[in-house]
Amino acid sequence: MSNYSDNNLLQLIIPDNPTNNKLFGTQKYCGEDFPLRGDNVHEMSLMGGVFEVIDQTLSSHNVKRVLKVKIKVGELTNAEPDALAMAFEAYSKDTVCEGAELVVERVPLRGFCKNCRREFNVKTMCFLCPDCQSTSIEITQGEELLLESLEVE
């Protein structure tokens, strides 16, 4: 059994503009509820990118079977673990990944205030510094989708 791990294997950019208007919930933003709309194949698209990286990674190795795939998913991606699992199952069919365990680690949203230089967990989509109320915030984590590791035989 081998274990491949590289934090830089995959980092996808999540599109800013969803492709349809399907309502799938609401999000609190500065105390108000706003509808969440998006692409109903969002997780399939994300998993397609994961499988491209898996294929690239395994192409130079003699792998019989993948036992476990671990990914890190940022909170801001709005990717649902159950939908990712369904997409994983669909993409893994008839591949070395079929039957592999998918482990999804959620990455919390964190910000850095450029004004007072404080790092903090972002609790709402308002993006205000909890100390100085500045809106000059840089997101430091929570946007990523990373292939963390593959366990293979």
Tab-separated table of C-alpha atoms in Angstrom:
chain	number	residue	atom	x	y	z
A	1	MET	CA	0.000	0.000	0.000
A	2	SER	CA	1.282	3.477	-0.859
A	3	ASN	CA	0.146	6.905	0.203
A	4	TYR	CA	0.544	9.935	-2.062
A	5	SER	CA	0.068	13.325	-0.475
A	6	ASP	CA	0.633	16.780	-1.902
A	7	ASN	CA	-1.272	19.811	-0.661
A	8	ASN	CA	-0.770	21.497	-4.028
A	9	LEU	CA	-2.252	18.755	-6.197
A	10	LEU	CA	-5.488	20.602	-6.821
A	11	GLN	CA	-6.778	24.074	-6.260
A	12	LEU	CA	-9.841	24.950	-8.291
A	13	ILE	CA	-11.297	28.391	-8.728
A	14	ILE	CA	-15.006	28.430	-8.035
A	15	PRO	CA	-17.010	30.382	-10.622
A	16	ASP	CA	-18.512	33.658	-9.428
A	17	ASN	CA	-21.563	33.434	-11.685
A	18	PRO	CA	-23.698	30.300	-11.436
A	19	THR	CA	-25.196	29.036	-14.675
A	20	ASN	CA	-28.818	28.810	-13.611
A	21	ASN	CA	-31.213	30.233	-11.036
A	22	LYS	CA	-32.264	27.127	-9.107
A	23	LEU	CA	-32.999	28.097	-5.491
A	24	PHE	CA	-31.333	25.736	-3.027
A	25	GLY	CA	-31.545	27.580	0.266
A	26	THR	CA	-30.817	30.861	2.000
A	27	GLN	CA	-27.728	32.426	3.549
A	28	LYS	CA	-27.519	35.018	6.307
A	29	TYR	CA	-25.713	38.124	5.082
A	30	CYS	CA	-25.347	40.991	7.552
A	31	GLY	CA	-28.416	39.783	9.444
A	32	GLU	CA	-30.639	39.329	6.370
A	33	ASP	CA	-31.684	36.110	4.588
A	34	PHE	CA	-30.667	36.009	0.936
A	35	PRO	CA	-31.604	33.246	-1.512
A	36	LEU	CA	-28.814	30.902	-2.605
A	37	ARG	CA	-28.970	30.066	-6.277
A	38	GLY	CA	-26.541	28.030	-8.301
A	39	ASP	CA	-25.635	25.408	-10.773
A	40	ASN	CA	-27.368	22.137	-10.001
A	41	VAL	CA	-24.318	20.254	-11.296
A	42	HIS	CA	-21.847	22.244	-9.195
A	43	GLU	CA	-20.472	19.241	-7.290
A	44	MET	CA	-20.229	17.151	-10.495
A	45	SER	CA	-18.097	19.867	-12.045
A	46	LEU	CA	-15.887	20.080	-8.966
A	47	MET	CA	-15.471	16.309	-8.834
A	48	GLY	CA	-14.574	16.291	-12.533
A	49	GLY	CA	-11.616	18.502	-11.664
A	50	VAL	CA	-10.653	16.200	-8.798
A	51	PHE	CA	-10.651	13.205	-11.145
A	52	GLU	CA	-8.491	15.046	-13.686
A	53	VAL	CA	-5.872	15.498	-10.968
A	54	ILE	CA	-6.261	11.900	-9.769
A	55	ASP	CA	-5.677	10.675	-13.342
A	56	GLN	CA	-2.604	12.914	-13.736
A	57	THR	CA	-1.213	11.808	-10.377
A	58	LEU	CA	-1.707	8.091	-10.987
A	59	SER	CA	-0.579	8.079	-14.637
A	60	SER	CA	3.079	7.582	-13.685
A	61	HIS	CA	2.383	4.886	-11.052
A	62	ASN	CA	1.334	1.268	-11.387
A	63	VAL	CA	-1.809	1.442	-9.254
A	64	LYS	CA	-4.183	-1.513	-9.084
A	65	ARG	CA	-6.790	0.144	-6.938
A	66	VAL	CA	-7.455	3.341	-5.009
A	67	LEU	CA	-8.623	2.640	-1.472
A	68	LYS	CA	-9.174	6.164	-0.164
A	69	VAL	CA	-9.415	9.674	-1.603
A	70	LYS	CA	-9.154	12.567	0.830
A	71	ILE	CA	-10.189	16.060	-0.256
A	72	LYS	CA	-10.368	19.385	1.558
A	73	VAL	CA	-13.375	21.536	0.713
A	74	GLY	CA	-13.583	25.180	1.722
A	75	GLU	CA	-16.795	26.459	3.282
A	76	LEU	CA	-17.113	29.187	0.648
A	77	THR	CA	-17.328	26.635	-2.196
A	78	ASN	CA	-20.898	25.805	-1.070
A	79	ALA	CA	-20.170	22.194	-2.027
A	80	GLU	CA	-22.368	19.735	-0.157
A	81	PRO	CA	-20.584	16.584	1.094
A	82	ASP	CA	-23.508	14.310	0.133
A	83	ALA	CA	-23.583	15.715	-3.399
A	84	LEU	CA	-19.794	15.351	-3.632
A	85	ALA	CA	-20.140	11.704	-2.564
A	86	MET	CA	-22.720	11.090	-5.306
A	87	ALA	CA	-20.476	12.787	-7.871
A	88	PHE	CA	-17.503	10.726	-6.659
A	89	GLU	CA	-19.485	7.523	-7.081
A	90	ALA	CA	-20.487	8.500	-10.621
A	91	TYR	CA	-16.946	9.460	-11.681
A	92	SER	CA	-15.331	6.416	-10.048
A	93	LYS	CA	-17.509	3.856	-11.846
A	94	ASP	CA	-15.349	1.462	-13.905
A	95	THR	CA	-12.095	3.119	-12.754
A	96	VAL	CA	-9.377	2.216	-10.224
A	97	CYS	CA	-11.294	4.469	-7.809
A	98	GLU	CA	-14.482	2.390	-7.882
A	99	GLY	CA	-15.302	1.325	-4.323
A	100	ALA	CA	-12.803	3.752	-2.782
A	101	GLU	CA	-13.680	5.662	0.362
A	102	LEU	CA	-14.144	9.405	-0.102
A	103	VAL	CA	-13.127	11.491	2.910
A	104	VAL	CA	-14.283	15.112	2.800
A	105	GLU	CA	-12.668	17.519	5.253
A	106	ARG	CA	-14.487	20.843	5.563
A	107	VAL	CA	-12.229	23.901	5.763
A	108	PRO	CA	-13.685	26.792	7.776
A	109	LEU	CA	-13.782	30.280	6.330
A	110	ARG	CA	-11.090	32.541	7.810
A	111	GLY	CA	-10.299	36.165	7.159
A	112	PHE	CA	-7.506	38.643	7.830
A	113	CYS	CA	-8.237	42.287	8.591
A	114	LYS	CA	-5.852	44.563	6.699
A	115	ASN	CA	-6.762	47.417	9.046
A	116	CYS	CA	-6.055	45.971	12.527
A	117	ARG	CA	-4.123	42.878	11.291
A	118	ARG	CA	-6.302	40.358	13.134
A	119	GLU	CA	-7.016	36.878	11.751
A	120	PHE	CA	-10.458	35.473	12.579
A	121	ASN	CA	-13.116	32.909	11.692
A	122	VAL	CA	-15.721	34.393	9.361
A	123	LYS	CA	-19.097	33.620	10.942
A	124	THR	CA	-21.395	35.390	8.458
A	125	MET	CA	-21.105	36.429	4.843
A	126	CYS	CA	-20.904	40.042	5.991
A	127	PHE	CA	-17.057	40.008	5.987
A	128	LEU	CA	-16.587	42.561	8.756
A	129	CYS	CA	-13.673	42.448	11.175
A	130	PRO	CA	-15.096	41.525	14.589
A	131	ASP	CA	-12.660	43.930	16.303
A	132	CYS	CA	-12.553	47.128	14.238
A	133	GLN	CA	-15.582	46.560	11.918
A	134	SER	CA	-13.406	47.191	8.839
A	135	THR	CA	-14.500	45.734	5.499
A	136	SER	CA	-10.882	45.555	4.325
A	137	ILE	CA	-10.809	41.776	4.690
A	138	GLU	CA	-8.665	39.213	2.897
A	139	ILE	CA	-9.948	35.624	2.818
A	140	THR	CA	-7.115	33.373	4.032
A	141	GLN	CA	-8.854	29.995	3.841
A	142	GLY	CA	-12.200	28.488	2.970
A	143	GLU	CA	-12.210	28.952	-0.822
A	144	GLU	CA	-10.148	25.868	-1.634
A	145	LEU	CA	-10.847	22.470	-3.098
A	146	LEU	CA	-7.730	20.343	-2.603
A	147	LEU	CA	-6.895	16.732	-3.283
A	148	GLU	CA	-5.145	16.031	0.018
A	149	SER	CA	-4.113	12.395	-0.432
A	150	LEU	CA	-4.671	9.096	-2.204
A	151	GLU	CA	-4.318	5.713	-0.523
A	152	VAL	CA	-3.596	3.062	-3.154
A	153	GLU	CA	-2.474	-0.537	-3.618
